[in-house]
DNA sequence: CTATCCGATGTATTCGTTTACATTAGGATC
DNA sequence: GATCCTAATGTAAACGAATACATCGGATAG
């Protein structure tokens, strides 16, 4: 019977030393090398011996010491996920899918956030490197060059997500953010809109919002239109902040008849402002988001948006990073399809 | 100049060996012991020496080897966060706040999900133990006894969150889920409601939904009322699933005049069903959620809910777990206040 | 002036695995 | 029956930092 001395619940001061491979070896009557092989290369050990070792492991409740293993084998079985923020529900969904894939393959996921600060991203990544993480998944295609230098100098595999790398210089799993807003804007143009507004995250260091803005401008240009920068607003990904920016757009004269949000938070924030200002959607104004969140889909009227394959991205990124860790080549780049979801927040402009 | 040989972007086959404390020691003209002290006990080393060591560290881009450090010092500086799912936005917010606190104190956060399966929770926790995690934060108060046995036998400190431990047997940072729905239900009773419905997550192994259901029943009992189990529905935390359950409740005759959701997802799912069925809120039916999400707050009408202090819980849990890791006592239990947020989804019943 | 102490540093062991290499026994080959 | 191979296992040396203990000046106390 283990004797456990705790000075308070949830805290233990003196604990029986955890059993080591040596203990298992002694009980099973083999060497520690055989214990190690039983764990890592079971097909190389005699079935009968294997059985004895496994029995000893169970009996002693032996749990291998990850740090020792990592030190000697130079692999920690940990993957770092570096995201802007799990607070944005969509990154959380990607992260969750990634976690499931990693977990199934025996990897643990270490999570770090950088809150849209690319220098902070380098710092947290260095933290994770020092914690021994084997490989990385990042959100976004654009990063501080120091990040890639760090990864290269430590030989850490990585995968970028949520975008496509135009130069194909890095392995990327994502979707075409520019094409997404391009499609939405085209649709709005076809409905007859000619005067547009934009609600966006700051573009500095954020390739998702940069690309989404660029897609909108490209569609306008194709139709001989242009976005007046006075009709564009940039701010944090936050409902209330977005609503406040939208009030500024609503005050413009003439007022845009269609507003594109670079994600559903901006669009819904915009809808809130419209409600507050008595502007009717879609009668007075059409509005669109990106990412097709529940938040947008449940509004009155429901939000026209783009379904981005965020879960698939997480899953595929997990597969790619595992492939690289296990020496398999992996695909250099995967671009997943999105889908336009037309709902009630868009209509032809009032004539 | 480092020579880096990569066979493909994002993957490196041969990399210059990373520099070790020995390299730093040589360059600085000291022993490895001094390098170690410069890093961990800087006040014990001569300022001038310290400067030389730091310079060498920068020059060699030395990053300490976490596994080696963990092996020898028996501390990995990693904390495990074991949550049901980051897909539920509120757990993500707690996790994010926790992450920020841990990061600021130099700890990395390892994230694992168990998808509301308590046996799975034990398994992933064991995984994290074997990866060397020093301490844990869990969501919920009720867990498999095997979980606590595992933690005890490895002497790992932990903190439970998102609830209160009635027996005060475990350190807990959270809020009173029962009191939350009690308050809402009382409010509905005061409005004049007498016939209630419930939309809840399955209660097995989920103390949050268990307590939230119990709070509602307690308020009813206090008013001499009772919840007819035929007016209660249980299902996954998912908008569409909740809407389908709500349709069943709407089909009941007589139909409840007020429905309590155990969180905002259930409540908003319920609102969707009402829209589909042409049932007016709050005219025909009042509905309430818990957790005060953006999702609920932006509905038409906006959802009456309870603001649970999920961010504060994450922050406080981080502080508690760090205190325990650093040998400070920490408070045994912290119960944070919630706040009822009355909006347009509730009104007196039609007479 | 000597004994004592203290701050700064070095020496050498240790943490618990993995793994290169050595060893052994038995079977196949000629 | 000697030789070679192979499968199964053991032996022992890493991996890279933390740390107990030893050492060495120089300051302080008596």
JSON list of N, CA, C and O in Angstrom, two decimals, chain A residues 193-214:
[
{"chain": "A", "resi": 193, "resn": "UNK", "atom": "N", "xyz": [-24.88, 46.26, -55.94]},
{"chain": "A", "resi": 193, "resn": "UNK", "atom": "CA", "xyz": [-24.20, 47.21, -55.06]},
{"chain": "A", "resi": 193, "resn": "UNK", "atom": "C", "xyz": [-23.02, 47.86, -55.78]},
{"chain": "A", "resi": 193, "resn": "UNK", "atom": "O", "xyz": [-22.33, 47.23, -56.58]},
{"chain": "A", "resi": 194, "resn": "UNK", "atom": "N", "xyz": [-22.84, 49.13, -55.48]},
{"chain": "A", "resi": 194, "resn": "UNK", "atom": "CA", "xyz": [-21.75, 49.89, -56.12]},
{"chain": "A", "resi": 194, "resn": "UNK", "atom": "C", "xyz": [-20.90, 50.64, -55.09]},
{"chain": "A", "resi": 194, "resn": "UNK", "atom": "O", "xyz": [-19.83, 51.09, -55.37]},
{"chain": "A", "resi": 195, "resn": "UNK", "atom": "N", "xyz": [-21.44, 50.80, -53.91]},
{"chain": "A", "resi": 195, "resn": "UNK", "atom": "CA", "xyz": [-20.74, 51.58, -52.88]},
{"chain": "A", "resi": 195, "resn": "UNK", "atom": "C", "xyz": [-20.53, 50.70, -51.65]},
{"chain": "A", "resi": 195, "resn": "UNK", "atom": "O", "xyz": [-21.49, 50.29, -51.00]},
{"chain": "A", "resi": 196, "resn": "UNK", "atom": "N", "xyz": [-19.25, 50.43, -51.36]},
{"chain": "A", "resi": 196, "resn": "UNK", "atom": "CA", "xyz": [-18.94, 49.43, -50.34]},
{"chain": "A", "resi": 196, "resn": "UNK", "atom": "C", "xyz": [-18.24, 50.02, -49.12]},
{"chain": "A", "resi": 196, "resn": "UNK", "atom": "O", "xyz": [-17.53, 51.02, -49.22]},
{"chain": "A", "resi": 197, "resn": "UNK", "atom": "N", "xyz": [-18.44, 49.35, -48.00]},
{"chain": "A", "resi": 197, "resn": "UNK", "atom": "CA", "xyz": [-17.67, 49.64, -46.78]},
{"chain": "A", "resi": 197, "resn": "UNK", "atom": "C", "xyz": [-16.93, 48.38, -46.35]},
{"chain": "A", "resi": 197, "resn": "UNK", "atom": "O", "xyz": [-17.28, 47.27, -46.75]},
{"chain": "A", "resi": 198, "resn": "UNK", "atom": "N", "xyz": [-15.92, 48.58, -45.52]},
{"chain": "A", "resi": 198, "resn": "UNK", "atom": "CA", "xyz": [-15.12, 47.44, -45.05]},
{"chain": "A", "resi": 198, "resn": "UNK", "atom": "C", "xyz": [-14.91, 47.54, -43.54]},
{"chain": "A", "resi": 198, "resn": "UNK", "atom": "O", "xyz": [-14.56, 48.60, -43.02]},
{"chain": "A", "resi": 199, "resn": "UNK", "atom": "N", "xyz": [-15.14, 46.44, -42.87]},
{"chain": "A", "resi": 199, "resn": "UNK", "atom": "CA", "xyz": [-14.83, 46.33, -41.43]},
{"chain": "A", "resi": 199, "resn": "UNK", "atom": "C", "xyz": [-13.78, 45.24, -41.31]},
{"chain": "A", "resi": 199, "resn": "UNK", "atom": "O", "xyz": [-14.04, 44.08, -41.64]},
{"chain": "A", "resi": 200, "resn": "UNK", "atom": "N", "xyz": [-12.61, 45.60, -40.80]},
{"chain": "A", "resi": 200, "resn": "UNK", "atom": "CA", "xyz": [-11.49, 44.66, -40.84]},
{"chain": "A", "resi": 200, "resn": "UNK", "atom": "C", "xyz": [-10.66, 44.69, -39.56]},
{"chain": "A", "resi": 200, "resn": "UNK", "atom": "O", "xyz": [-10.64, 45.70, -38.85]},
{"chain": "A", "resi": 201, "resn": "UNK", "atom": "N", "xyz": [-9.99, 43.59, -39.31]},
{"chain": "A", "resi": 201, "resn": "UNK", "atom": "CA", "xyz": [-8.94, 43.59, -38.29]},
{"chain": "A", "resi": 201, "resn": "UNK", "atom": "C", "xyz": [-7.77, 44.40, -38.83]},
{"chain": "A", "resi": 201, "resn": "UNK", "atom": "O", "xyz": [-7.64, 44.58, -40.04]},
{"chain": "A", "resi": 202, "resn": "UNK", "atom": "N", "xyz": [-6.92, 44.92, -37.94]},
{"chain": "A", "resi": 202, "resn": "UNK", "atom": "CA", "xyz": [-5.73, 45.60, -38.42]},
{"chain": "A", "resi": 202, "resn": "UNK", "atom": "C", "xyz": [-4.95, 44.64, -39.32]},
{"chain": "A", "resi": 202, "resn": "UNK", "atom": "O", "xyz": [-4.88, 43.45, -39.03]},
{"chain": "A", "resi": 203, "resn": "UNK", "atom": "N", "xyz": [-4.39, 45.16, -40.39]},
{"chain": "A", "resi": 203, "resn": "UNK", "atom": "CA", "xyz": [-3.74, 44.25, -41.33]},
{"chain": "A", "resi": 203, "resn": "UNK", "atom": "C", "xyz": [-2.28, 43.98, -40.99]},
{"chain": "A", "resi": 203, "resn": "UNK", "atom": "O", "xyz": [-1.70, 43.01, -41.46]},
{"chain": "A", "resi": 204, "resn": "UNK", "atom": "N", "xyz": [-1.68, 44.82, -40.15]},
{"chain": "A", "resi": 204, "resn": "UNK", "atom": "CA", "xyz": [-0.25, 44.65, -39.85]},
{"chain": "A", "resi": 204, "resn": "UNK", "atom": "C", "xyz": [0.02, 43.25, -39.29]},
{"chain": "A", "resi": 204, "resn": "UNK", "atom": "O", "xyz": [-0.51, 42.88, -38.24]},
{"chain": "A", "resi": 205, "resn": "UNK", "atom": "N", "xyz": [0.81, 42.48, -40.00]},
{"chain": "A", "resi": 205, "resn": "UNK", "atom": "CA", "xyz": [1.20, 41.16, -39.52]},
{"chain": "A", "resi": 205, "resn": "UNK", "atom": "C", "xyz": [0.09, 40.14, -39.52]},
{"chain": "A", "resi": 205, "resn": "UNK", "atom": "O", "xyz": [0.25, 39.05, -38.99]},
{"chain": "A", "resi": 206, "resn": "UNK", "atom": "N", "xyz": [-1.05, 40.47, -40.11]},
{"chain": "A", "resi": 206, "resn": "UNK", "atom": "CA", "xyz": [-2.17, 39.53, -40.13]},
{"chain": "A", "resi": 206, "resn": "UNK", "atom": "C", "xyz": [-2.53, 39.26, -41.58]},
{"chain": "A", "resi": 206, "resn": "UNK", "atom": "O", "xyz": [-3.25, 40.02, -42.22]},
{"chain": "A", "resi": 207, "resn": "UNK", "atom": "N", "xyz": [-2.02, 38.17, -42.11]},
{"chain": "A", "resi": 207, "resn": "UNK", "atom": "CA", "xyz": [-2.25, 37.91, -43.54]},
{"chain": "A", "resi": 207, "resn": "UNK", "atom": "C", "xyz": [-3.69, 37.53, -43.83]},
{"chain": "A", "resi": 207, "resn": "UNK", "atom": "O", "xyz": [-4.16, 37.73, -44.94]},
{"chain": "A", "resi": 208, "resn": "UNK", "atom": "N", "xyz": [-4.40, 37.00, -42.82]},
{"chain": "A", "resi": 208, "resn": "UNK", "atom": "CA", "xyz": [-5.80, 36.67, -43.09]},
{"chain": "A", "resi": 208, "resn": "UNK", "atom": "C", "xyz": [-6.58, 37.93, -43.41]},
{"chain": "A", "resi": 208, "resn": "UNK", "atom": "O", "xyz": [-7.28, 38.01, -44.42]},
{"chain": "A", "resi": 209, "resn": "UNK", "atom": "N", "xyz": [-6.47, 38.94, -42.56]},
{"chain": "A", "resi": 209, "resn": "UNK", "atom": "CA", "xyz": [-7.24, 40.15, -42.84]},
{"chain": "A", "resi": 209, "resn": "UNK", "atom": "C", "xyz": [-6.68, 40.89, -44.06]},
{"chain": "A", "resi": 209, "resn": "UNK", "atom": "O", "xyz": [-7.44, 41.46, -44.84]},
{"chain": "A", "resi": 210, "resn": "UNK", "atom": "N", "xyz": [-5.37, 40.87, -44.22]},
{"chain": "A", "resi": 210, "resn": "UNK", "atom": "CA", "xyz": [-4.79, 41.50, -45.40]},
{"chain": "A", "resi": 210, "resn": "UNK", "atom": "C", "xyz": [-5.38, 40.90, -46.68]},
{"chain": "A", "resi": 210, "resn": "UNK", "atom": "O", "xyz": [-5.86, 41.60, -47.58]},
{"chain": "A", "resi": 211, "resn": "UNK", "atom": "N", "xyz": [-5.37, 39.59, -46.74]},
{"chain": "A", "resi": 211, "resn": "UNK", "atom": "CA", "xyz": [-5.85, 38.90, -47.94]},
{"chain": "A", "resi": 211, "resn": "UNK", "atom": "C", "xyz": [-7.35, 39.10, -48.14]},
{"chain": "A", "resi": 211, "resn": "UNK", "atom": "O", "xyz": [-7.83, 39.24, -49.26]},
{"chain": "A", "resi": 212, "resn": "UNK", "atom": "N", "xyz": [-8.07, 39.08, -47.04]},
{"chain": "A", "resi": 212, "resn": "UNK", "atom": "CA", "xyz": [-9.51, 39.25, -47.16]},
{"chain": "A", "resi": 212, "resn": "UNK", "atom": "C", "xyz": [-9.85, 40.65, -47.66]},
{"chain": "A", "resi": 212, "resn": "UNK", "atom": "O", "xyz": [-10.75, 40.83, -48.48]},
{"chain": "A", "resi": 213, "resn": "UNK", "atom": "N", "xyz": [-9.10, 41.63, -47.19]},
{"chain": "A", "resi": 213, "resn": "UNK", "atom": "CA", "xyz": [-9.29, 42.98, -47.72]},
{"chain": "A", "resi": 213, "resn": "UNK", "atom": "C", "xyz": [-8.91, 43.04, -49.19]},
{"chain": "A", "resi": 213, "resn": "UNK", "atom": "O", "xyz": [-9.61, 43.63, -50.02]},
{"chain": "A", "resi": 214, "resn": "UNK", "atom": "N", "xyz": [-7.81, 42.37, -49.53]},
{"chain": "A", "resi": 214, "resn": "UNK", "atom": "CA", "xyz": [-7.33, 42.41, -50.92]},
{"chain": "A", "resi": 214, "resn": "UNK", "atom": "C", "xyz": [-8.33, 41.73, -51.86]},
{"chain": "A", "resi": 214, "resn": "UNK", "atom": "O", "xyz": [-8.53, 42.19, -52.99]}
]
